Amino acid sequence: MILHCVFIRFKSAATTSEKQAIFEAIADLKDVIPGIIEVKYGQNVSSEGLNGGFLDGFIVKLETVEARDEYLAHPQHMEVGERLIGLTDGGAAGLLVFDMAA
């Protein structure tokens, strides 16, 4: 199992509705891309202050490394990813991606 963790620094101009729409689009990928077990998303609630400015994020739980690779290459993932990058502070630099075997 792979946990595909993505942490986000949204542009200050990104609205709550834009954030919700992108998270819903990410969650909807579960119905389109095989191998996705679960999608969770939300705001950072840590009180440690070690988030480096990444205030929001999501985790996609995938069955296997191969499922993760298919997810990454899937056209709908790429489309949603482009939309997400358009909402981040600094484009791709506004994302932190970390994949972990679970």
PDB file of C-alpha atoms in Angstrom:
ATOM      1  CA  MET A   1       0.000   0.000   0.000  1.00  0.00           C
ATOM      2  CA  ILE A   2       1.190   3.524  -0.809  1.00  0.00           C
ATOM      3  CA  LEU A   3       0.193   6.760   0.898  1.00  0.00           C
ATOM      4  CA  HIS A   4       0.551   9.573  -1.631  1.00  0.00           C
ATOM      5  CA  CYS A   5       0.709  12.668   0.599  1.00  0.00           C
ATOM      6  CA  VAL A   6       0.474  16.139  -0.929  1.00  0.00           C
ATOM      7  CA  PHE A   7       0.795  19.304   1.137  1.00  0.00           C
ATOM      8  CA  ILE A   8      -0.245  22.641  -0.340  1.00  0.00           C
ATOM      9  CA  ARG A   9       0.515  26.338  -0.001  1.00  0.00           C
ATOM     10  CA  PHE A  10      -2.472  27.926  -1.688  1.00  0.00           C
ATOM     11  CA  LYS A  11      -2.252  31.446  -3.092  1.00  0.00           C
ATOM     12  CA  SER A  12      -3.658  33.957  -0.626  1.00  0.00           C
ATOM     13  CA  ALA A  13      -6.287  34.834  -3.248  1.00  0.00           C
ATOM     14  CA  ALA A  14      -7.575  31.233  -3.437  1.00  0.00           C
ATOM     15  CA  THR A  15     -11.114  31.177  -2.103  1.00  0.00           C
ATOM     16  CA  THR A  16     -12.630  28.573   0.182  1.00  0.00           C
ATOM     17  CA  SER A  17     -14.897  27.464  -2.666  1.00  0.00           C
ATOM     18  CA  GLU A  18     -11.924  27.050  -5.039  1.00  0.00           C
ATOM     19  CA  LYS A  19     -10.122  24.949  -2.433  1.00  0.00           C
ATOM     20  CA  GLN A  20     -13.192  22.816  -1.800  1.00  0.00           C
ATOM     21  CA  ALA A  21     -13.745  22.314  -5.539  1.00  0.00           C
ATOM     22  CA  ILE A  22     -10.170  21.106  -6.104  1.00  0.00           C
ATOM     23  CA  PHE A  23     -10.340  18.747  -3.124  1.00  0.00           C
ATOM     24  CA  GLU A  24     -13.632  17.332  -4.415  1.00  0.00           C
ATOM     25  CA  ALA A  25     -12.066  16.861  -7.874  1.00  0.00           C
ATOM     26  CA  ILE A  26      -9.197  14.955  -6.255  1.00  0.00           C
ATOM     27  CA  ALA A  27     -11.612  12.806  -4.239  1.00  0.00           C
ATOM     28  CA  ASP A  28     -13.643  12.102  -7.406  1.00  0.00           C
ATOM     29  CA  LEU A  29     -10.563  10.463  -8.964  1.00  0.00           C
ATOM     30  CA  LYS A  30     -11.343   7.446  -6.749  1.00  0.00           C
ATOM     31  CA  ASP A  31     -14.314   6.689  -9.008  1.00  0.00           C
ATOM     32  CA  VAL A  32     -12.207   6.949 -12.176  1.00  0.00           C
ATOM     33  CA  ILE A  33      -8.732   5.572 -11.473  1.00  0.00           C
ATOM     34  CA  PRO A  34      -8.342   1.915 -10.438  1.00  0.00           C
ATOM     35  CA  GLY A  35      -6.303   1.145  -7.345  1.00  0.00           C
ATOM     36  CA  ILE A  36      -7.340   4.129  -5.221  1.00  0.00           C
ATOM     37  CA  ILE A  37      -8.566   2.890  -1.847  1.00  0.00           C
ATOM     38  CA  GLU A  38      -9.296   6.172  -0.114  1.00  0.00           C
ATOM     39  CA  VAL A  39      -8.836   9.948  -0.387  1.00  0.00           C
ATOM     40  CA  LYS A  40      -8.670  12.271   2.625  1.00  0.00           C
ATOM     41  CA  TYR A  41      -8.155  16.043   2.568  1.00  0.00           C
ATOM     42  CA  GLY A  42      -8.222  19.025   4.883  1.00  0.00           C
ATOM     43  CA  GLN A  43      -6.397  21.781   6.704  1.00  0.00           C
ATOM     44  CA  ASN A  44      -3.361  21.401   8.925  1.00  0.00           C
ATOM     45  CA  VAL A  45      -4.439  21.243  12.573  1.00  0.00           C
ATOM     46  CA  SER A  46      -0.998  20.730  14.124  1.00  0.00           C
ATOM     47  CA  SER A  47      -0.052  23.066  16.956  1.00  0.00           C
ATOM     48  CA  GLU A  48       3.701  22.428  16.505  1.00  0.00           C
ATOM     49  CA  GLY A  49       4.283  25.202  13.961  1.00  0.00           C
ATOM     50  CA  LEU A  50       6.504  23.006  11.779  1.00  0.00           C
ATOM     51  CA  ASN A  51       4.373  22.951   8.629  1.00  0.00           C
ATOM     52  CA  GLY A  52       6.622  25.265   6.610  1.00  0.00           C
ATOM     53  CA  GLY A  53       3.655  27.238   5.328  1.00  0.00           C
ATOM     54  CA  PHE A  54       1.823  24.188   3.976  1.00  0.00           C
ATOM     55  CA  LEU A  55      -1.620  24.761   5.456  1.00  0.00           C
ATOM     56  CA  ASP A  56      -3.718  22.262   3.486  1.00  0.00           C
ATOM     57  CA  GLY A  57      -3.227  18.811   2.068  1.00  0.00           C
ATOM     58  CA  PHE A  58      -4.570  15.489   0.942  1.00  0.00           C
ATOM     59  CA  ILE A  59      -3.625  11.830   1.097  1.00  0.00           C
ATOM     60  CA  VAL A  60      -4.471   9.268  -1.563  1.00  0.00           C
ATOM     61  CA  LYS A  61      -4.220   5.679  -0.326  1.00  0.00           C
ATOM     62  CA  LEU A  62      -3.361   3.340  -3.218  1.00  0.00           C
ATOM     63  CA  GLU A  63      -3.227  -0.452  -3.371  1.00  0.00           C
ATOM     64  CA  THR A  64       0.279  -0.821  -4.835  1.00  0.00           C
ATOM     65  CA  VAL A  65       3.252   1.059  -6.273  1.00  0.00           C
ATOM     66  CA  GLU A  66       1.958   0.131  -9.719  1.00  0.00           C
ATOM     67  CA  ALA A  67      -1.451   1.628  -8.885  1.00  0.00           C
ATOM     68  CA  ARG A  68       0.341   4.818  -7.781  1.00  0.00           C
ATOM     69  CA  ASP A  69       2.245   4.942 -11.057  1.00  0.00           C
ATOM     70  CA  GLU A  70      -0.989   4.481 -13.053  1.00  0.00           C
ATOM     71  CA  TYR A  71      -2.638   7.196 -10.947  1.00  0.00           C
ATOM     72  CA  LEU A  72       0.216   9.623 -11.645  1.00  0.00           C
ATOM     73  CA  ALA A  73       0.074   9.013 -15.411  1.00  0.00           C
ATOM     74  CA  HIS A  74      -3.728   9.057 -15.683  1.00  0.00           C
ATOM     75  CA  PRO A  75      -5.038  11.960 -17.830  1.00  0.00           C
ATOM     76  CA  GLN A  76      -7.658  13.001 -15.267  1.00  0.00           C
ATOM     77  CA  HIS A  77      -5.032  13.112 -12.504  1.00  0.00           C
ATOM     78  CA  MET A  78      -2.861  15.274 -14.727  1.00  0.00           C
ATOM     79  CA  GLU A  79      -5.786  17.613 -15.453  1.00  0.00           C
ATOM     80  CA  VAL A  80      -6.655  17.996 -11.758  1.00  0.00           C
ATOM     81  CA  GLY A  81      -2.953  18.453 -10.974  1.00  0.00           C
ATOM     82  CA  GLU A  82      -2.710  21.339 -13.439  1.00  0.00           C
ATOM     83  CA  ARG A  83      -5.734  22.979 -11.821  1.00  0.00           C
ATOM     84  CA  LEU A  84      -4.159  22.519  -8.390  1.00  0.00           C
ATOM     85  CA  ILE A  85      -0.840  24.019  -9.467  1.00  0.00           C
ATOM     86  CA  GLY A  86      -2.744  27.056 -10.760  1.00  0.00           C
ATOM     87  CA  LEU A  87      -4.052  27.651  -7.229  1.00  0.00           C
ATOM     88  CA  THR A  88      -0.745  27.288  -5.394  1.00  0.00           C
ATOM     89  CA  ASP A  89       1.712  29.910  -4.273  1.00  0.00           C
ATOM     90  CA  GLY A  90       4.669  29.491  -6.637  1.00  0.00           C
ATOM     91  CA  GLY A  91       3.230  26.806  -8.916  1.00  0.00           C
ATOM     92  CA  ALA A  92       4.851  23.411  -8.322  1.00  0.00           C
ATOM     93  CA  ALA A  93       6.965  24.987  -5.551  1.00  0.00           C
ATOM     94  CA  GLY A  94       3.702  25.402  -3.623  1.00  0.00           C
ATOM     95  CA  LEU A  95       3.415  21.622  -3.310  1.00  0.00           C
ATOM     96  CA  LEU A  96       5.242  19.091  -1.182  1.00  0.00           C
ATOM     97  CA  VAL A  97       4.719  15.496  -2.323  1.00  0.00           C
ATOM     98  CA  PHE A  98       5.742  12.547  -0.170  1.00  0.00           C
ATOM     99  CA  ASP A  99       4.940   8.920  -0.974  1.00  0.00           C
ATOM    100  CA  MET A 100       5.242   6.372   1.798  1.00  0.00           C
ATOM    101  CA  ALA A 101       4.811   2.612   1.859  1.00  0.00           C
ATOM    102  CA  ALA A 102       2.232   1.642   4.457  1.00  0.00           C
TER     103      ALA A 102
END
